[in-house]
Amino acid sequence: MPAPVPISIPTPRKPLHLLRALLRECTYLPDPAARFIIAHHVVRRFRDYKTPPGIFSRSDQKSQWQQRRRHVLATGRQYWSVLVRANHGELRMLEKVLQFTYGRRGKRRRQLFTELLRVELSSDGNAVRGRQDGLGQSGPKLESWQRRTSKVEALLASHVKEKPPTETRRSVRRLEPVIGLNTWHRKMPKKREINIRRKFHADMLARLHAPLPMEEWSRLRDLVTGTRPWEGVVPRRSRVDSVSEADSSLLTAEFLGQRLGQERYQITPTEHPHRITARVMRRQWAKIFVECPSLWWDTAEQKWQVKWGWSPFGKNTVISTPKGSIQENMFAGVDEHGKVTKSGSAASPPSQSRKRSISRLSDDRPVNEGRRAASLVPERS
């Protein structure tokens, strides 16, 4: 198989060039939600790291800011490389972009968990306190593991029961920590028990899959099943390679400040890029959808229920083949489990070479075992 062809594109050096390059690649993403969410995230990141006024008044602050700026620009170029690879058909990079878009990693996941961990209010407007577990919390301040809302409890129980895929998150094994005895085989102190529960709660939240809003979950389901048609790949704008003689006098190095096309960035693909089609996108969406839960309120049982996504491209997916095709003639007389049916058993007997190969495969293991056993027996003198 030939090596992947490197992608040659202009290198964004300055912050403004990098911002334009990131927003340009966002417009070519194959997922419509990713175009808006990632572009919004890029703009927010650039606004957060805008140069504050008066930063160059002190030399120490100037050096620290320039060092921080170089690190942030290097991180931005890495994200830009991910977007370029995803738009050119690298499936791993495309999956990473979709994971960020639908809250499986990154800032979007933390935003979804902020809504999930919000303190619930009772009917009289007071905050609902979590479980006390007999630790005697007299003050109004509660620990993080005591502020489990009913949504978190339902999501935890669903993780233990359903056992979602562990591609991005580790599995949740238990709902409560195991608190044993100390070194002297005595009961753990109160402070130590609180620390164990706090650490267990933080590790538990790191393992949970953030639930998607029902509207976004339904739209992703329609994309996976094919109910909502895919818009297709956004065509790239053709680059103008030549200019007229009247405009060529204006495009000088002195006017532009630098030579055009002098530095170009070589992106070597880590895998062979694929042609992005509707089939490829449905399978990529299915990988994300199986990790996406959604919460809905059950009015009959008066509690939160969890609904998980699924993949129509599993092991039990039936692939239909047209009649009279090569696949149908090749597997004629064999059922779905690979066994010969009654109608196909008398169709054509296997050839002599086929019988010889079957007998050789069936007799290979006993012969090898017999030779190995004979080699272990010492020879008589």
mmCIF file of C-alpha atoms in Angstrom:
data_model
loop_
_atom_site.group_PDB
_atom_site.id
_atom_site.type_symbol
_atom_site.label_atom_id
_atom_site.label_comp_id
_atom_site.label_asym_id
_atom_site.label_seq_id
_atom_site.Cartn_x
_atom_site.Cartn_y
_atom_site.Cartn_z
ATOM 1 C CA MET A 1 0.000 0.000 0.000
ATOM 2 C CA PRO A 2 1.532 3.377 -0.944
ATOM 3 C CA ALA A 3 2.341 5.903 1.765
ATOM 4 C CA PRO A 4 -0.124 8.733 2.434
ATOM 5 C CA VAL A 5 0.503 11.859 0.377
ATOM 6 C CA PRO A 6 1.486 14.887 2.534
ATOM 7 C CA ILE A 7 -0.876 17.870 2.551
ATOM 8 C CA SER A 8 0.830 21.148 1.621
ATOM 9 C CA ILE A 9 -0.949 24.291 2.852
ATOM 10 C CA PRO A 10 0.209 27.774 3.923
ATOM 11 C CA THR A 11 1.514 28.016 7.479
ATOM 12 C CA PRO A 12 -0.441 30.327 9.834
ATOM 13 C CA ARG A 13 2.271 32.170 11.764
ATOM 14 C CA LYS A 14 0.559 35.217 13.226
ATOM 15 C CA PRO A 15 -2.468 35.023 15.558
ATOM 16 C CA LEU A 16 -4.790 36.664 13.034
ATOM 17 C CA HIS A 17 -3.689 34.236 10.309
ATOM 18 C CA LEU A 18 -4.220 31.310 12.686
ATOM 19 C CA LEU A 19 -7.705 32.521 13.604
ATOM 20 C CA ARG A 20 -8.694 32.829 9.963
ATOM 21 C CA ALA A 21 -7.234 29.408 9.168
ATOM 22 C CA LEU A 22 -9.165 27.780 12.039
ATOM 23 C CA LEU A 23 -12.456 29.431 11.059
ATOM 24 C CA ARG A 24 -11.858 28.499 7.425
ATOM 25 C CA GLU A 25 -11.413 24.818 8.308
ATOM 26 C CA CYS A 26 -14.518 24.948 10.522
ATOM 27 C CA THR A 27 -16.631 25.891 7.505
ATOM 28 C CA TYR A 28 -15.558 22.675 5.719
ATOM 29 C CA LEU A 29 -16.408 20.226 8.534
ATOM 30 C CA PRO A 30 -18.840 17.507 7.359
ATOM 31 C CA ASP A 31 -21.015 17.755 10.493
ATOM 32 C CA PRO A 32 -23.352 20.793 10.581
ATOM 33 C CA ALA A 33 -23.317 21.011 14.384
ATOM 34 C CA ALA A 34 -19.504 20.849 14.475
ATOM 35 C CA ARG A 35 -19.214 23.881 12.220
ATOM 36 C CA PHE A 36 -21.069 26.092 14.674
ATOM 37 C CA ILE A 37 -19.826 24.644 17.995
ATOM 38 C CA ILE A 38 -16.130 24.484 17.128
ATOM 39 C CA ALA A 39 -16.139 27.899 15.435
ATOM 40 C CA HIS A 40 -17.772 29.383 18.535
ATOM 41 C CA HIS A 41 -15.177 27.670 20.734
ATOM 42 C CA VAL A 42 -12.311 29.035 18.613
ATOM 43 C CA VAL A 43 -13.575 32.610 18.840
ATOM 44 C CA ARG A 44 -14.061 32.331 22.603
ATOM 45 C CA ARG A 45 -10.533 30.995 23.080
ATOM 46 C CA PHE A 46 -9.018 33.879 21.122
ATOM 47 C CA ARG A 47 -11.055 36.411 23.080
ATOM 48 C CA ASP A 48 -9.992 34.890 26.398
ATOM 49 C CA TYR A 49 -6.306 35.210 25.476
ATOM 50 C CA LYS A 50 -6.552 38.706 24.068
ATOM 51 C CA THR A 51 -3.621 40.919 25.083
ATOM 52 C CA PRO A 52 -4.728 42.807 28.237
ATOM 53 C CA PRO A 53 -4.149 46.571 28.339
ATOM 54 C CA GLY A 54 -1.004 47.751 30.118
ATOM 55 C CA ILE A 55 0.704 44.342 29.948
ATOM 56 C CA PHE A 56 3.863 45.820 28.385
ATOM 57 C CA SER A 57 4.464 48.349 31.157
ATOM 58 C CA ARG A 58 6.607 45.874 33.104
ATOM 59 C CA SER A 59 9.332 43.767 31.557
ATOM 60 C CA ASP A 60 8.626 40.664 33.682
ATOM 61 C CA GLN A 61 4.951 40.643 32.745
ATOM 62 C CA LYS A 62 5.857 41.131 29.089
ATOM 63 C CA SER A 63 8.210 38.120 29.072
ATOM 64 C CA GLN A 64 5.666 35.906 30.837
ATOM 65 C CA TRP A 65 2.914 36.934 28.442
ATOM 66 C CA GLN A 66 5.085 36.318 25.369
ATOM 67 C CA GLN A 67 6.012 32.867 26.644
ATOM 68 C CA ARG A 68 2.355 32.090 27.312
ATOM 69 C CA ARG A 69 1.434 33.415 23.888
ATOM 70 C CA ARG A 70 3.924 31.120 22.136
ATOM 71 C CA HIS A 71 2.496 28.120 23.997
ATOM 72 C CA VAL A 72 -1.098 29.056 23.135
ATOM 73 C CA LEU A 73 -0.249 29.609 19.450
ATOM 74 C CA ALA A 74 1.469 26.208 19.305
ATOM 75 C CA THR A 75 -1.666 24.620 20.799
ATOM 76 C CA GLY A 76 -3.807 26.444 18.251
ATOM 77 C CA ARG A 77 -1.703 25.097 15.382
ATOM 78 C CA GLN A 78 -2.143 21.575 16.746
ATOM 79 C CA TYR A 79 -5.941 21.990 16.748
ATOM 80 C CA TRP A 80 -5.727 23.473 13.270
ATOM 81 C CA SER A 81 -3.813 20.382 12.115
ATOM 82 C CA VAL A 82 -6.566 18.173 13.592
ATOM 83 C CA LEU A 83 -9.241 20.081 11.641
ATOM 84 C CA VAL A 84 -7.236 19.849 8.402
ATOM 85 C CA ARG A 85 -6.762 16.104 8.796
ATOM 86 C CA ALA A 86 -10.445 15.601 9.639
ATOM 87 C CA ASN A 87 -11.560 17.524 6.551
ATOM 88 C CA HIS A 88 -9.203 15.456 4.365
ATOM 89 C CA GLY A 89 -10.756 12.161 5.507
ATOM 90 C CA GLU A 90 -8.691 10.890 8.459
ATOM 91 C CA LEU A 91 -11.285 9.003 10.488
ATOM 92 C CA ARG A 92 -9.511 9.192 13.852
ATOM 93 C CA MET A 93 -9.264 12.965 13.644
ATOM 94 C CA LEU A 94 -12.846 13.197 12.445
ATOM 95 C CA GLU A 95 -13.956 11.092 15.404
ATOM 96 C CA LYS A 96 -12.059 13.408 17.758
ATOM 97 C CA VAL A 97 -13.865 16.416 16.286
ATOM 98 C CA LEU A 98 -17.251 14.709 16.699
ATOM 99 C CA GLN A 99 -16.423 13.734 20.293
ATOM 100 C CA PHE A 100 -15.786 17.375 21.140
ATOM 101 C CA THR A 101 -18.910 18.485 19.278
ATOM 102 C CA TYR A 102 -21.264 16.156 21.143
ATOM 103 C CA GLY A 103 -19.690 16.576 24.576
ATOM 104 C CA ARG A 104 -17.714 13.342 24.878
ATOM 105 C CA ARG A 105 -14.530 15.263 25.723
ATOM 106 C CA GLY A 106 -13.243 18.790 26.257
ATOM 107 C CA LYS A 107 -15.024 21.929 27.351
ATOM 108 C CA ARG A 108 -18.407 20.899 25.952
ATOM 109 C CA ARG A 109 -18.468 17.909 28.322
ATOM 110 C CA ARG A 110 -17.762 20.155 31.322
ATOM 111 C CA GLN A 111 -20.558 22.491 30.263
ATOM 112 C CA LEU A 112 -23.030 19.602 30.120
ATOM 113 C CA PHE A 113 -21.936 18.398 33.569
ATOM 114 C CA THR A 114 -22.351 21.892 35.021
ATOM 115 C CA GLU A 115 -26.022 21.713 34.127
ATOM 116 C CA LEU A 116 -26.255 18.178 35.473
ATOM 117 C CA LEU A 117 -24.683 18.973 38.863
ATOM 118 C CA ARG A 118 -26.793 22.050 39.464
ATOM 119 C CA VAL A 119 -28.471 21.898 42.909
ATOM 120 C CA GLU A 120 -32.123 20.964 42.641
ATOM 121 C CA LEU A 121 -34.790 23.077 44.329
ATOM 122 C CA SER A 122 -37.734 21.787 46.297
ATOM 123 C CA SER A 123 -41.313 23.033 46.000
ATOM 124 C CA ASP A 124 -40.766 25.744 48.639
ATOM 125 C CA GLY A 125 -37.650 27.079 46.838
ATOM 126 C CA ASN A 126 -35.055 25.687 49.235
ATOM 127 C CA ALA A 127 -32.110 23.643 48.044
ATOM 128 C CA VAL A 128 -32.545 19.898 48.323
ATOM 129 C CA ARG A 129 -29.781 18.514 50.500
ATOM 130 C CA GLY A 130 -27.999 15.381 49.468
ATOM 131 C CA ARG A 131 -27.467 12.214 51.415
ATOM 132 C CA GLN A 132 -25.991 12.675 54.851
ATOM 133 C CA ASP A 133 -24.843 9.069 55.312
ATOM 134 C CA GLY A 134 -24.709 9.571 59.076
ATOM 135 C CA LEU A 135 -21.644 11.807 59.103
ATOM 136 C CA GLY A 136 -23.283 14.570 61.136
ATOM 137 C CA GLN A 137 -23.029 17.586 58.840
ATOM 138 C CA SER A 138 -24.614 20.252 60.993
ATOM 139 C CA GLY A 139 -23.616 23.297 58.908
ATOM 140 C CA PRO A 140 -25.113 24.356 55.573
ATOM 141 C CA LYS A 141 -21.931 23.431 53.679
ATOM 142 C CA LEU A 142 -22.063 20.029 51.990
ATOM 143 C CA GLU A 143 -19.326 17.934 50.468
ATOM 144 C CA SER A 144 -19.263 17.213 46.746
ATOM 145 C CA TRP A 145 -20.248 13.561 47.250
ATOM 146 C CA GLN A 146 -23.249 14.700 49.341
ATOM 147 C CA ARG A 147 -24.673 16.861 46.547
ATOM 148 C CA ARG A 148 -25.709 14.004 44.288
ATOM 149 C CA THR A 149 -28.887 15.056 42.574
ATOM 150 C CA SER A 150 -31.563 12.676 41.362
ATOM 151 C CA LYS A 151 -30.221 13.045 37.811
ATOM 152 C CA VAL A 152 -26.754 11.925 38.866
ATOM 153 C CA GLU A 153 -28.196 8.972 40.796
ATOM 154 C CA ALA A 154 -30.217 7.843 37.767
ATOM 155 C CA LEU A 155 -27.210 8.250 35.470
ATOM 156 C CA LEU A 156 -24.971 6.273 37.840
ATOM 157 C CA ALA A 157 -27.432 3.387 38.093
ATOM 158 C CA SER A 158 -27.775 3.332 34.300
ATOM 159 C CA HIS A 159 -23.989 3.146 33.830
ATOM 160 C CA VAL A 160 -23.755 0.144 36.140
ATOM 161 C CA LYS A 161 -26.698 -1.605 34.472
ATOM 162 C CA GLU A 162 -26.118 -0.868 30.777
ATOM 163 C CA LYS A 163 -22.277 -0.890 30.739
ATOM 164 C CA PRO A 164 -21.671 1.587 27.876
ATOM 165 C CA PRO A 165 -18.570 1.412 25.663
ATOM 166 C CA THR A 166 -15.261 2.384 27.234
ATOM 167 C CA GLU A 167 -13.664 4.105 24.257
ATOM 168 C CA THR A 168 -13.388 7.502 25.968
ATOM 169 C CA ARG A 169 -14.358 6.741 29.599
ATOM 170 C CA ARG A 170 -13.660 3.898 31.990
ATOM 171 C CA SER A 171 -16.584 1.818 33.211
ATOM 172 C CA VAL A 172 -18.435 2.529 36.466
ATOM 173 C CA ARG A 173 -18.191 -0.571 38.644
ATOM 174 C CA ARG A 174 -19.872 0.434 41.912
ATOM 175 C CA LEU A 175 -22.055 3.180 43.320
ATOM 176 C CA GLU A 176 -20.396 3.447 46.740
ATOM 177 C CA PRO A 177 -16.736 3.319 47.805
ATOM 178 C CA VAL A 178 -15.346 0.390 49.755
ATOM 179 C CA ILE A 179 -14.276 1.708 53.171
ATOM 180 C CA GLY A 180 -12.360 -0.922 55.097
ATOM 181 C CA LEU A 181 -10.434 -0.893 58.332
ATOM 182 C CA ASN A 182 -7.252 0.989 59.057
ATOM 183 C CA THR A 183 -3.818 -0.475 59.810
ATOM 184 C CA TRP A 184 -4.814 -1.377 63.372
ATOM 185 C CA HIS A 185 -7.997 -3.119 62.107
ATOM 186 C CA ARG A 186 -10.195 -0.400 63.495
ATOM 187 C CA LYS A 187 -12.886 1.726 61.958
ATOM 188 C CA MET A 188 -11.702 4.541 59.702
ATOM 189 C CA PRO A 189 -11.646 8.030 61.233
ATOM 190 C CA LYS A 190 -14.304 10.492 60.118
ATOM 191 C CA LYS A 191 -11.831 12.699 58.288
ATOM 192 C CA ARG A 192 -10.314 9.764 56.425
ATOM 193 C CA GLU A 193 -13.755 8.495 55.443
ATOM 194 C CA ILE A 194 -14.707 11.910 54.061
ATOM 195 C CA ASN A 195 -11.504 12.022 52.009
ATOM 196 C CA ILE A 196 -12.167 8.544 50.583
ATOM 197 C CA ARG A 197 -15.687 9.520 49.569
ATOM 198 C CA ARG A 198 -14.493 12.787 48.023
ATOM 199 C CA LYS A 199 -11.856 10.984 45.961
ATOM 200 C CA PHE A 200 -14.356 8.308 44.896
ATOM 201 C CA HIS A 201 -16.872 10.967 43.838
ATOM 202 C CA ALA A 202 -14.288 12.791 41.695
ATOM 203 C CA ASP A 203 -13.226 9.529 40.012
ATOM 204 C CA MET A 204 -16.861 8.570 39.466
ATOM 205 C CA LEU A 205 -17.655 11.854 37.692
ATOM 206 C CA ALA A 206 -14.630 11.346 35.443
ATOM 207 C CA ARG A 207 -16.081 7.996 34.328
ATOM 208 C CA LEU A 208 -19.602 9.236 33.544
ATOM 209 C CA HIS A 209 -20.807 10.071 30.047
ATOM 210 C CA ALA A 210 -22.432 13.488 29.994
ATOM 211 C CA PRO A 211 -26.100 13.327 28.926
ATOM 212 C CA LEU A 212 -27.087 15.186 25.784
ATOM 213 C CA PRO A 213 -30.191 17.385 25.625
ATOM 214 C CA MET A 214 -33.159 15.501 24.193
ATOM 215 C CA GLU A 215 -33.376 17.697 21.098
ATOM 216 C CA GLU A 216 -29.719 17.182 20.222
ATOM 217 C CA TRP A 217 -29.936 13.472 21.074
ATOM 218 C CA SER A 218 -32.922 13.038 18.718
ATOM 219 C CA ARG A 219 -31.157 14.867 15.900
ATOM 220 C CA LEU A 220 -28.082 12.655 16.283
ATOM 221 C CA ARG A 221 -30.330 9.569 16.279
ATOM 222 C CA ASP A 222 -31.931 10.680 12.998
ATOM 223 C CA LEU A 223 -28.484 11.182 11.459
ATOM 224 C CA VAL A 224 -27.367 7.693 12.519
ATOM 225 C CA THR A 225 -30.496 5.933 11.277
ATOM 226 C CA GLY A 226 -30.612 7.945 8.043
ATOM 227 C CA THR A 227 -33.972 9.576 8.787
ATOM 228 C CA ARG A 228 -32.395 13.008 8.486
ATOM 229 C CA PRO A 229 -30.481 13.217 5.192
ATOM 230 C CA TRP A 230 -26.859 14.313 5.290
ATOM 231 C CA GLU A 231 -26.121 17.637 3.637
ATOM 232 C CA GLY A 232 -22.895 16.392 2.081
ATOM 233 C CA VAL A 233 -19.361 17.720 2.032
ATOM 234 C CA VAL A 234 -18.991 21.470 1.699
ATOM 235 C CA PRO A 235 -17.108 22.107 -1.578
ATOM 236 C CA ARG A 236 -13.859 23.979 -1.151
ATOM 237 C CA ARG A 237 -13.367 27.272 -2.893
ATOM 238 C CA SER A 238 -10.891 27.115 -5.752
ATOM 239 C CA ARG A 239 -7.725 29.099 -5.205
ATOM 240 C CA VAL A 240 -6.791 31.743 -7.777
ATOM 241 C CA ASP A 241 -3.346 30.828 -9.105
ATOM 242 C CA SER A 242 -2.899 33.615 -11.609
ATOM 243 C CA VAL A 243 -3.865 37.304 -11.702
ATOM 244 C CA SER A 244 -4.208 39.769 -14.503
ATOM 245 C CA GLU A 245 -1.404 42.101 -15.526
ATOM 246 C CA ALA A 246 -3.294 45.133 -14.225
ATOM 247 C CA ASP A 247 -3.503 43.692 -10.709
ATOM 248 C CA SER A 248 -0.048 42.114 -10.683
ATOM 249 C CA SER A 249 1.600 45.472 -10.008
ATOM 250 C CA LEU A 250 -0.239 45.756 -6.678
ATOM 251 C CA LEU A 251 0.714 42.283 -5.424
ATOM 252 C CA THR A 252 4.288 43.121 -4.532
ATOM 253 C CA ALA A 253 6.368 42.049 -1.559
ATOM 254 C CA GLU A 254 6.520 45.635 -0.298
ATOM 255 C CA PHE A 255 2.713 45.968 -0.427
ATOM 256 C CA LEU A 256 1.915 42.656 1.242
ATOM 257 C CA GLY A 257 4.780 42.767 3.742
ATOM 258 C CA GLN A 258 5.990 39.255 2.880
ATOM 259 C CA ARG A 259 6.324 36.948 -0.101
ATOM 260 C CA LEU A 260 3.283 34.877 -0.922
ATOM 261 C CA GLY A 261 3.741 31.116 -0.739
ATOM 262 C CA GLN A 262 7.211 31.330 0.744
ATOM 263 C CA GLU A 263 6.477 29.048 3.717
ATOM 264 C CA ARG A 264 4.140 26.109 3.493
ATOM 265 C CA TYR A 265 3.194 23.564 6.138
ATOM 266 C CA GLN A 266 3.627 19.877 5.326
ATOM 267 C CA ILE A 267 1.012 17.752 7.105
ATOM 268 C CA THR A 268 1.836 14.060 6.792
ATOM 269 C CA PRO A 269 -1.337 12.012 7.343
ATOM 270 C CA THR A 270 -1.070 9.393 10.071
ATOM 271 C CA GLU A 271 -3.397 7.084 8.108
ATOM 272 C CA HIS A 272 -4.756 6.765 4.609
ATOM 273 C CA PRO A 273 -7.529 9.342 4.221
ATOM 274 C CA HIS A 274 -10.988 8.190 3.236
ATOM 275 C CA ARG A 275 -13.448 9.784 0.906
ATOM 276 C CA ILE A 276 -16.106 11.249 3.179
ATOM 277 C CA THR A 277 -19.466 9.807 2.145
ATOM 278 C CA ALA A 278 -22.844 9.386 3.802
ATOM 279 C CA ARG A 279 -21.950 5.816 4.799
ATOM 280 C CA VAL A 280 -18.708 6.927 6.471
ATOM 281 C CA MET A 281 -20.472 9.720 8.358
ATOM 282 C CA ARG A 282 -23.248 7.432 9.593
ATOM 283 C CA ARG A 283 -20.699 5.025 11.035
ATOM 284 C CA GLN A 284 -18.780 7.866 12.672
ATOM 285 C CA TRP A 285 -21.985 9.244 14.182
ATOM 286 C CA ALA A 286 -22.882 5.752 15.413
ATOM 287 C CA LYS A 287 -19.584 5.515 17.347
ATOM 288 C CA ILE A 288 -20.507 8.728 19.150
ATOM 289 C CA PHE A 289 -24.192 7.872 19.578
ATOM 290 C CA VAL A 290 -23.570 4.674 21.565
ATOM 291 C CA GLU A 291 -21.827 6.799 24.235
ATOM 292 C CA CYS A 292 -24.581 9.426 24.459
ATOM 293 C CA PRO A 293 -27.237 9.044 27.185
ATOM 294 C CA SER A 294 -30.260 11.267 27.532
ATOM 295 C CA LEU A 295 -32.402 11.999 30.602
ATOM 296 C CA TRP A 296 -36.184 12.258 30.526
ATOM 297 C CA TRP A 297 -38.739 12.577 33.315
ATOM 298 C CA ASP A 298 -41.112 9.634 33.763
ATOM 299 C CA THR A 299 -44.420 11.046 34.981
ATOM 300 C CA ALA A 300 -45.820 7.599 35.809
ATOM 301 C CA GLU A 301 -42.989 6.562 38.166
ATOM 302 C CA GLN A 302 -42.010 10.129 39.140
ATOM 303 C CA LYS A 303 -38.298 9.701 38.524
ATOM 304 C CA TRP A 304 -35.632 10.320 35.903
ATOM 305 C CA GLN A 305 -35.097 7.683 33.240
ATOM 306 C CA VAL A 306 -31.983 7.254 31.069
ATOM 307 C CA LYS A 307 -32.111 6.422 27.379
ATOM 308 C CA TRP A 308 -28.928 5.304 25.624
ATOM 309 C CA GLY A 309 -27.993 5.494 21.975
ATOM 310 C CA TRP A 310 -27.362 2.440 19.830
ATOM 311 C CA SER A 311 -25.559 1.526 16.633
ATOM 312 C CA PRO A 312 -27.303 -0.033 13.624
ATOM 313 C CA PHE A 313 -23.896 -1.279 12.425
ATOM 314 C CA GLY A 314 -23.349 -3.956 15.073
ATOM 315 C CA LYS A 315 -22.367 -7.590 14.711
ATOM 316 C CA ASN A 316 -25.969 -8.706 14.171
ATOM 317 C CA THR A 317 -26.587 -6.308 11.286
ATOM 318 C CA VAL A 318 -28.068 -8.126 8.279
ATOM 319 C CA ILE A 319 -26.566 -7.008 4.966
ATOM 320 C CA SER A 320 -28.942 -7.685 2.083
ATOM 321 C CA THR A 321 -27.484 -8.830 -1.242
ATOM 322 C CA PRO A 322 -29.268 -8.726 -4.582
ATOM 323 C CA LYS A 323 -30.495 -11.979 -6.071
ATOM 324 C CA GLY A 324 -28.242 -13.583 -8.607
ATOM 325 C CA SER A 325 -25.137 -11.845 -7.288
ATOM 326 C CA ILE A 326 -21.738 -13.466 -6.766
ATOM 327 C CA GLN A 327 -22.192 -13.520 -2.983
ATOM 328 C CA GLU A 328 -25.512 -15.349 -3.276
ATOM 329 C CA ASN A 329 -24.079 -18.017 -5.603
ATOM 330 C CA MET A 330 -20.986 -18.458 -3.430
ATOM 331 C CA PHE A 331 -22.963 -19.127 -0.249
ATOM 332 C CA ALA A 332 -25.862 -21.025 -1.843
ATOM 333 C CA GLY A 333 -27.142 -23.889 0.290
ATOM 334 C CA VAL A 334 -25.725 -22.469 3.553
ATOM 335 C CA ASP A 335 -27.839 -20.874 6.286
ATOM 336 C CA GLU A 336 -26.942 -17.750 8.311
ATOM 337 C CA HIS A 337 -24.998 -19.884 10.855
ATOM 338 C CA GLY A 338 -22.755 -21.462 8.199
ATOM 339 C CA LYS A 339 -24.417 -24.901 8.229
ATOM 340 C CA VAL A 340 -25.367 -26.745 5.061
ATOM 341 C CA THR A 341 -29.107 -26.959 4.569
ATOM 342 C CA LYS A 342 -31.010 -29.989 3.255
ATOM 343 C CA SER A 343 -31.585 -28.386 -0.105
ATOM 344 C CA GLY A 344 -27.933 -27.465 -0.476
ATOM 345 C CA SER A 345 -26.378 -30.694 0.817
ATOM 346 C CA ALA A 346 -27.037 -32.604 -2.394
ATOM 347 C CA ALA A 347 -26.148 -29.731 -4.691
ATOM 348 C CA SER A 348 -22.518 -30.583 -5.375
ATOM 349 C CA PRO A 349 -20.176 -32.816 -3.354
ATOM 350 C CA PRO A 350 -16.825 -31.340 -2.324
ATOM 351 C CA SER A 351 -13.881 -32.055 -4.575
ATOM 352 C CA GLN A 352 -11.011 -34.416 -3.730
ATOM 353 C CA SER A 353 -8.607 -31.520 -3.025
ATOM 354 C CA ARG A 354 -11.174 -30.038 -0.668
ATOM 355 C CA LYS A 355 -11.520 -33.383 1.163
ATOM 356 C CA ARG A 356 -7.736 -33.656 1.438
ATOM 357 C CA SER A 357 -7.412 -30.173 2.917
ATOM 358 C CA ILE A 358 -10.189 -30.835 5.427
ATOM 359 C CA SER A 359 -8.659 -34.131 6.520
ATOM 360 C CA ARG A 360 -5.232 -32.489 6.835
ATOM 361 C CA LEU A 361 -6.651 -29.748 9.072
ATOM 362 C CA SER A 362 -8.509 -32.266 11.233
ATOM 363 C CA ASP A 363 -5.490 -34.571 11.609
ATOM 364 C CA ASP A 364 -2.904 -31.852 12.141
ATOM 365 C CA ARG A 365 -3.365 -31.310 15.851
ATOM 366 C CA PRO A 366 -3.246 -34.996 17.002
ATOM 367 C CA VAL A 367 -0.167 -35.638 14.867
ATOM 368 C CA ASN A 368 1.687 -32.681 16.328
ATOM 369 C CA GLU A 369 0.700 -33.663 19.843
ATOM 370 C CA GLY A 370 1.892 -37.234 19.195
ATOM 371 C CA ARG A 371 5.247 -36.028 17.877
ATOM 372 C CA ARG A 372 5.673 -33.695 20.843
ATOM 373 C CA ALA A 373 4.865 -36.521 23.282
ATOM 374 C CA ALA A 374 7.267 -38.903 21.518
ATOM 375 C CA SER A 375 10.089 -36.351 21.724
ATOM 376 C CA LEU A 376 9.725 -36.141 25.489
ATOM 377 C CA VAL A 377 10.205 -39.905 26.006
ATOM 378 C CA PRO A 378 13.934 -40.707 26.579
ATOM 379 C CA GLU A 379 15.529 -43.199 24.287
ATOM 380 C CA ARG A 380 16.573 -46.573 25.708
ATOM 381 C CA SER A 381 20.278 -47.288 25.760
#
